[in-house]
Structures are given as structure tokens and as C-alpha cells.
């Protein structure tokens, strides 16, 4: 911070911290961001933290962006099944609709040197359907200011087939 950067890349700045220290770190980063007019790229697996500190979220799977859009829209109405699985993995204390154990996601992350064919998420996807192992989905508009790489998104199949030609 002493060099007054225009961009700060914060890689897992809140991981393994207890919630009190995590809140202090996030508040400090937001304060510095506002005071210094910083752009900040915040990297974490914790979607619930991103919603509090970020304007936009890009979700990556197997080294590629699979969904991107306004933070709260992406978290509350995921367009990609992987984003939905991430969002469902967090307990929402106080909301009776989410009582019980958080949902998990089966399977393992893919071997990046031997990626699955088609949609790389298809071996783990709870919504997989017939074309998913064969067609690699490209990012397609999935609402205002949003894109997602899933064949369930309207128009994604046509765009993905055209991109593969
Ligand atoms: S393209 Fe198919 S496998 Fe991939 S995320 Fe969408 S539904 Fe799941």
C-alpha cells in the first residue's frame, strides 16, 4: 500500500481467519479502497464474502470463467450450476428456508491436464443432460450484465456449436 497502487490483487485475504478478524480485514480493505480510489481484484472461494465486498463476481471452474455478473444477482440467482452449488454450500443463518445441512457437490475437481470433454463440469453437474459431454459451452448472455457458460442458458447451444465450427 505504501506505493499507492491503482490495483490491489487480494488473494484469499480472509481464508483461515476467525470471523471477527475476517470482518476487520474486510472493513480495512474497503476503507483503503474508498480512501485511495483503488480497484481491487478479490480472489476467494467464499461467495458470501464476495457479495459483501465486490460489485461484480466472476466464477471460475477448471481454469475458465463460467459465470460473471453483478455480485448479488450471481449469488442469489446463479445461472450456472457450479455457481449454484457454491452458493448452496453456505449455511444462511436466520433464514428458515435454508435450515439443515448445507448442500455439497459430489465428485472431484478435474485433472487440468486431462479435462473432461464438452462442458468440463459435466461429470459433477447435477443438471447434466445429453449434449453436455460433447458440446463445450461458451459464455452467453444470461440476463442484464451477466454471462454464463452453460448449455441451459437460452441461446447457448447455438452459440457454442457455432464457436466449435
Ligand atoms: S452445460 Fe451441462 S454439464 Fe455444463 S453446467 Fe450446463 S447443464 Fe451442467
PDB file of C-alpha atoms and ligand atoms in Angstrom:
ATOM      1  CA  UNK A   1       0.000   0.000   0.000  1.00  0.00           C
ATOM      2  CA  UNK A   2       2.996   2.319   0.549  1.00  0.00           C
ATOM      3  CA  UNK A   3       3.455   2.524  -3.237  1.00  0.00           C
ATOM      4  CA  UNK A   4      -0.149   3.742  -3.649  1.00  0.00           C
ATOM      5  CA  UNK A   5      -1.124   1.146  -6.271  1.00  0.00           C
ATOM      6  CA  UNK A   6      -4.030   1.641  -8.675  1.00  0.00           C
ATOM      7  CA  UNK A   7      -4.926  -2.048  -8.411  1.00  0.00           C
ATOM      8  CA  UNK A   8      -4.695  -4.441  -5.477  1.00  0.00           C
ATOM      9  CA  UNK A   9      -4.967  -8.192  -6.026  1.00  0.00           C
ATOM     10  CA  UNK A  10      -6.155  -9.719  -2.750  1.00  0.00           C
ATOM     11  CA  UNK A  11      -5.697 -13.487  -2.971  1.00  0.00           C
ATOM     12  CA  UNK A  12      -7.671 -15.307  -0.268  1.00  0.00           C
ATOM     13  CA  UNK A  13      -7.174 -12.435   2.227  1.00  0.00           C
ATOM     14  CA  UNK A  14      -9.792 -13.775   4.634  1.00  0.00           C
ATOM     15  CA  UNK A  15      -9.123 -17.519   4.463  1.00  0.00           C
ATOM     16  CA  UNK A  16      -8.500 -19.336   7.766  1.00  0.00           C
ATOM     17  CA  UNK A  17      -9.299 -16.215   9.817  1.00  0.00           C
ATOM     18  CA  UNK A  18     -11.891 -16.310  12.559  1.00  0.00           C
ATOM     19  CA  UNK A  19     -14.997 -14.282  11.740  1.00  0.00           C
ATOM     20  CA  UNK A  20     -14.047 -11.288  13.891  1.00  0.00           C
ATOM     21  CA  UNK A  21     -10.612 -10.873  12.304  1.00  0.00           C
ATOM     22  CA  UNK A  22     -12.124 -11.588   8.886  1.00  0.00           C
ATOM     23  CA  UNK A  23     -14.612  -8.741   9.361  1.00  0.00           C
ATOM     24  CA  UNK A  24     -11.791  -6.394  10.434  1.00  0.00           C
ATOM     25  CA  UNK A  25      -9.679  -7.290   7.396  1.00  0.00           C
ATOM     26  CA  UNK A  26     -12.615  -6.792   5.024  1.00  0.00           C
ATOM     27  CA  UNK A  27     -13.501  -3.444   6.605  1.00  0.00           C
ATOM     28  CA  UNK A  28      -9.894  -2.280   6.317  1.00  0.00           C
ATOM     29  CA  UNK A  29      -9.698  -3.288   2.659  1.00  0.00           C
ATOM     30  CA  UNK A  30     -12.967  -1.486   1.881  1.00  0.00           C
ATOM     31  CA  UNK A  31     -11.792   1.632   3.738  1.00  0.00           C
ATOM     32  CA  UNK A  32      -8.496   1.692   1.832  1.00  0.00           C
ATOM     33  CA  UNK A  33     -10.355   1.095  -1.408  1.00  0.00           C
ATOM     34  CA  UNK A  34     -12.598   4.098  -0.827  1.00  0.00           C
ATOM     35  CA  UNK A  35      -9.917   6.413   0.511  1.00  0.00           C
ATOM     36  CA  UNK A  36      -7.351   5.634  -2.188  1.00  0.00           C
ATOM     37  CA  UNK A  37      -9.749   5.063  -5.092  1.00  0.00           C
ATOM     38  CA  UNK A  38      -8.352   1.565  -5.591  1.00  0.00           C
ATOM     39  CA  UNK A  39      -9.536  -1.084  -7.963  1.00  0.00           C
ATOM     40  CA  UNK A  40      -9.494  -4.421  -6.164  1.00  0.00           C
ATOM     41  CA  UNK A  41      -9.450  -7.962  -7.505  1.00  0.00           C
ATOM     42  CA  UNK A  42     -10.588 -10.167  -4.646  1.00  0.00           C
ATOM     43  CA  UNK A  43      -9.880 -13.905  -5.030  1.00  0.00           C
ATOM     44  CA  UNK A  44     -11.674 -16.361  -2.752  1.00  0.00           C
ATOM     45  CA  UNK A  45     -13.801 -19.499  -2.722  1.00  0.00           C
ATOM     46  CA  UNK A  46     -16.158 -17.811  -0.240  1.00  0.00           C
ATOM     47  CA  UNK A  47     -19.059 -16.395  -2.280  1.00  0.00           C
ATOM     48  CA  UNK A  48     -20.742 -14.969   0.804  1.00  0.00           C
ATOM     49  CA  UNK A  49     -17.704 -12.708   1.431  1.00  0.00           C
ATOM     50  CA  UNK A  50     -17.631 -11.593  -2.204  1.00  0.00           C
ATOM     51  CA  UNK A  51     -21.240 -10.469  -2.032  1.00  0.00           C
ATOM     52  CA  UNK A  52     -20.334  -8.070   0.769  1.00  0.00           C
ATOM     53  CA  UNK A  53     -17.206  -6.555  -0.762  1.00  0.00           C
ATOM     54  CA  UNK A  54     -17.493  -6.801  -4.574  1.00  0.00           C
ATOM     55  CA  UNK A  55     -19.503  -5.089  -7.300  1.00  0.00           C
ATOM     56  CA  UNK A  56     -19.083  -7.950  -9.737  1.00  0.00           C
ATOM     57  CA  UNK A  57     -18.235 -11.653  -9.395  1.00  0.00           C
ATOM     58  CA  UNK A  58     -16.540 -13.921 -11.924  1.00  0.00           C
ATOM     59  CA  UNK A  59     -16.808 -17.630 -11.049  1.00  0.00           C
ATOM     60  CA  UNK A  60     -14.069 -19.915 -12.371  1.00  0.00           C
ATOM     61  CA  UNK A  61     -14.111 -23.679 -12.870  1.00  0.00           C
ATOM     62  CA  UNK A  62     -11.214 -25.706 -14.286  1.00  0.00           C
ATOM     63  CA  UNK A  63      -9.306 -22.529 -15.160  1.00  0.00           C
ATOM     64  CA  UNK A  64     -12.090 -20.770 -17.049  1.00  0.00           C
ATOM     65  CA  UNK A  65     -14.735 -18.202 -16.195  1.00  0.00           C
ATOM     66  CA  UNK A  66     -18.108 -19.978 -16.190  1.00  0.00           C
ATOM     67  CA  UNK A  67     -20.259 -17.108 -14.906  1.00  0.00           C
ATOM     68  CA  UNK A  68     -19.859 -13.358 -14.447  1.00  0.00           C
ATOM     69  CA  UNK A  69     -22.168 -10.579 -13.357  1.00  0.00           C
ATOM     70  CA  UNK A  70     -23.320  -8.238 -10.570  1.00  0.00           C
ATOM     71  CA  UNK A  71     -22.335  -9.803  -7.237  1.00  0.00           C
ATOM     72  CA  UNK A  72     -25.727 -10.091  -5.574  1.00  0.00           C
ATOM     73  CA  UNK A  73     -27.507 -11.278  -8.740  1.00  0.00           C
ATOM     74  CA  UNK A  74     -24.936 -14.022  -9.265  1.00  0.00           C
ATOM     75  CA  UNK A  75     -25.074 -15.153  -5.632  1.00  0.00           C
ATOM     76  CA  UNK A  76     -28.857 -15.077  -5.257  1.00  0.00           C
ATOM     77  CA  UNK A  77     -29.847 -16.215  -8.753  1.00  0.00           C
ATOM     78  CA  UNK A  78     -26.982 -18.281 -10.164  1.00  0.00           C
ATOM     79  CA  UNK A  79     -27.206 -19.038 -13.885  1.00  0.00           C
ATOM     80  CA  UNK A  80     -24.524 -21.749 -13.831  1.00  0.00           C
ATOM     81  CA  UNK A  81     -24.969 -24.997 -11.844  1.00  0.00           C
ATOM     82  CA  UNK A  82     -21.458 -24.690 -10.390  1.00  0.00           C
ATOM     83  CA  UNK A  83     -22.244 -21.216  -9.025  1.00  0.00           C
ATOM     84  CA  UNK A  84     -25.486 -22.612  -7.633  1.00  0.00           C
ATOM     85  CA  UNK A  85     -23.524 -25.373  -5.869  1.00  0.00           C
ATOM     86  CA  UNK A  86     -21.094 -22.821  -4.389  1.00  0.00           C
ATOM     87  CA  UNK A  87     -23.943 -20.626  -3.174  1.00  0.00           C
ATOM     88  CA  UNK A  88     -25.775 -23.619  -1.683  1.00  0.00           C
ATOM     89  CA  UNK A  89     -22.668 -24.687   0.221  1.00  0.00           C
ATOM     90  CA  UNK A  90     -23.018 -21.826   2.716  1.00  0.00           C
ATOM     91  CA  UNK A  91     -25.383 -22.006   5.674  1.00  0.00           C
ATOM     92  CA  UNK A  92     -27.724 -18.987   5.821  1.00  0.00           C
ATOM     93  CA  UNK A  93     -28.224 -18.406   9.472  1.00  0.00           C
ATOM     94  CA  UNK A  94     -31.584 -16.907  10.333  1.00  0.00           C
ATOM     95  CA  UNK A  95     -33.322 -17.850   7.086  1.00  0.00           C
ATOM     96  CA  UNK A  96     -35.713 -20.758   7.805  1.00  0.00           C
ATOM     97  CA  UNK A  97     -35.743 -21.731   4.100  1.00  0.00           C
ATOM     98  CA  UNK A  98     -32.147 -22.854   4.471  1.00  0.00           C
ATOM     99  CA  UNK A  99     -32.344 -24.842   7.704  1.00  0.00           C
ATOM    100  CA  UNK A 100     -30.412 -28.117   7.758  1.00  0.00           C
ATOM    101  CA  UNK A 101     -27.007 -29.119   6.435  1.00  0.00           C
ATOM    102  CA  UNK A 102     -25.619 -27.103   3.510  1.00  0.00           C
ATOM    103  CA  UNK A 103     -25.755 -28.955   0.210  1.00  0.00           C
ATOM    104  CA  UNK A 104     -22.489 -30.332  -1.126  1.00  0.00           C
ATOM    105  CA  UNK A 105     -21.167 -31.113  -4.586  1.00  0.00           C
ATOM    106  CA  UNK A 106     -20.142 -34.673  -5.495  1.00  0.00           C
ATOM    107  CA  UNK A 107     -17.016 -35.730  -7.365  1.00  0.00           C
ATOM    108  CA  UNK A 108     -13.570 -34.152  -7.526  1.00  0.00           C
ATOM    109  CA  UNK A 109     -12.091 -31.164  -9.362  1.00  0.00           C
ATOM    110  CA  UNK A 110     -10.874 -32.254 -12.812  1.00  0.00           C
ATOM    111  CA  UNK A 111      -7.295 -33.029 -13.800  1.00  0.00           C
ATOM    112  CA  UNK A 112      -6.295 -29.850 -15.667  1.00  0.00           C
ATOM    113  CA  UNK A 113      -4.061 -31.903 -17.979  1.00  0.00           C
ATOM    114  CA  UNK A 114      -6.885 -34.252 -18.928  1.00  0.00           C
ATOM    115  CA  UNK A 115     -10.039 -32.152 -18.865  1.00  0.00           C
ATOM    116  CA  UNK A 116     -13.415 -33.801 -19.449  1.00  0.00           C
ATOM    117  CA  UNK A 117     -14.812 -33.397 -22.955  1.00  0.00           C
ATOM    118  CA  UNK A 118     -17.586 -30.921 -23.715  1.00  0.00           C
ATOM    119  CA  UNK A 119     -18.565 -28.963 -20.625  1.00  0.00           C
ATOM    120  CA  UNK A 120     -15.721 -29.569 -18.157  1.00  0.00           C
ATOM    121  CA  UNK A 121     -18.221 -29.513 -15.291  1.00  0.00           C
ATOM    122  CA  UNK A 122     -20.415 -32.290 -16.722  1.00  0.00           C
ATOM    123  CA  UNK A 123     -19.090 -35.221 -14.582  1.00  0.00           C
ATOM    124  CA  UNK A 124     -20.200 -33.332 -11.433  1.00  0.00           C
ATOM    125  CA  UNK A 125     -23.136 -31.324 -12.699  1.00  0.00           C
ATOM    126  CA  UNK A 126     -26.488 -32.042 -11.029  1.00  0.00           C
ATOM    127  CA  UNK A 127     -28.257 -30.726 -14.167  1.00  0.00           C
ATOM    128  CA  UNK A 128     -26.194 -32.551 -16.808  1.00  0.00           C
ATOM    129  CA  UNK A 129     -28.146 -33.550 -19.914  1.00  0.00           C
ATOM    130  CA  UNK A 130     -27.459 -35.313 -23.195  1.00  0.00           C
ATOM    131  CA  UNK A 131     -25.260 -32.828 -25.129  1.00  0.00           C
ATOM    132  CA  UNK A 132     -23.085 -31.742 -22.175  1.00  0.00           C
ATOM    133  CA  UNK A 133     -20.255 -34.305 -22.692  1.00  0.00           C
ATOM    134  CA  UNK A 134     -19.932 -33.264 -26.351  1.00  0.00           C
ATOM    135  CA  UNK A 135     -20.519 -29.506 -26.552  1.00  0.00           C
ATOM    136  CA  UNK A 136     -18.158 -27.006 -24.899  1.00  0.00           C
ATOM    137  CA  UNK A 137     -20.417 -24.131 -23.729  1.00  0.00           C
ATOM    138  CA  UNK A 138     -19.246 -20.583 -24.472  1.00  0.00           C
ATOM    139  CA  UNK A 139     -20.134 -17.571 -22.326  1.00  0.00           C
ATOM    140  CA  UNK A 140     -23.621 -16.429 -23.313  1.00  0.00           C
ATOM    141  CA  UNK A 141     -25.760 -13.537 -22.099  1.00  0.00           C
ATOM    142  CA  UNK A 142     -27.756 -14.732 -19.080  1.00  0.00           C
ATOM    143  CA  UNK A 143     -29.597 -11.562 -18.015  1.00  0.00           C
ATOM    144  CA  UNK A 144     -28.740  -7.883 -17.588  1.00  0.00           C
ATOM    145  CA  UNK A 145     -24.966  -7.502 -17.392  1.00  0.00           C
ATOM    146  CA  UNK A 146     -24.492 -11.221 -16.932  1.00  0.00           C
ATOM    147  CA  UNK A 147     -22.940 -14.112 -18.843  1.00  0.00           C
ATOM    148  CA  UNK A 148     -22.728 -17.844 -18.144  1.00  0.00           C
ATOM    149  CA  UNK A 149     -21.136 -20.813 -19.902  1.00  0.00           C
ATOM    150  CA  UNK A 150     -23.896 -23.413 -19.631  1.00  0.00           C
ATOM    151  CA  UNK A 151     -25.984 -25.060 -22.332  1.00  0.00           C
ATOM    152  CA  UNK A 152     -29.095 -24.457 -20.231  1.00  0.00           C
ATOM    153  CA  UNK A 153     -28.805 -20.703 -20.878  1.00  0.00           C
ATOM    154  CA  UNK A 154     -31.070 -19.574 -23.702  1.00  0.00           C
ATOM    155  CA  UNK A 155     -29.129 -19.368 -26.962  1.00  0.00           C
ATOM    156  CA  UNK A 156     -26.007 -21.043 -25.504  1.00  0.00           C
ATOM    157  CA  UNK A 157     -26.347 -24.216 -27.571  1.00  0.00           C
ATOM    158  CA  UNK A 158     -26.434 -22.327 -30.888  1.00  0.00           C
ATOM    159  CA  UNK A 159     -23.536 -20.054 -29.907  1.00  0.00           C
ATOM    160  CA  UNK A 160     -21.435 -22.962 -28.647  1.00  0.00           C
ATOM    161  CA  UNK A 161     -21.992 -25.079 -31.754  1.00  0.00           C
ATOM    162  CA  UNK A 162     -21.145 -22.077 -33.964  1.00  0.00           C
ATOM    163  CA  UNK A 163     -17.944 -21.405 -31.970  1.00  0.00           C
ATOM    164  CA  UNK A 164     -16.854 -25.022 -32.408  1.00  0.00           C
ATOM    165  CA  UNK A 165     -17.113 -24.909 -36.225  1.00  0.00           C
TER     166      UNK A 165
HETATM  167  S1  LIG B   1     -23.514 -27.310 -19.861  1.00  0.00           S
HETATM  168 FE1  LIG B   1     -24.487 -29.116 -18.981  1.00  0.00          FE
HETATM  169  S2  LIG B   1     -22.939 -30.023 -17.622  1.00  0.00           S
HETATM  170 FE2  LIG B   1     -22.292 -27.933 -18.096  1.00  0.00          FE
HETATM  171  S3  LIG B   1     -23.058 -26.732 -16.413  1.00  0.00           S
HETATM  172 FE3  LIG B   1     -24.600 -26.626 -18.018  1.00  0.00          FE
HETATM  173  S4  LIG B   1     -26.048 -28.323 -17.580  1.00  0.00           S
HETATM  174 FE4  LIG B   1     -24.182 -28.666 -16.381  1.00  0.00          FE
END
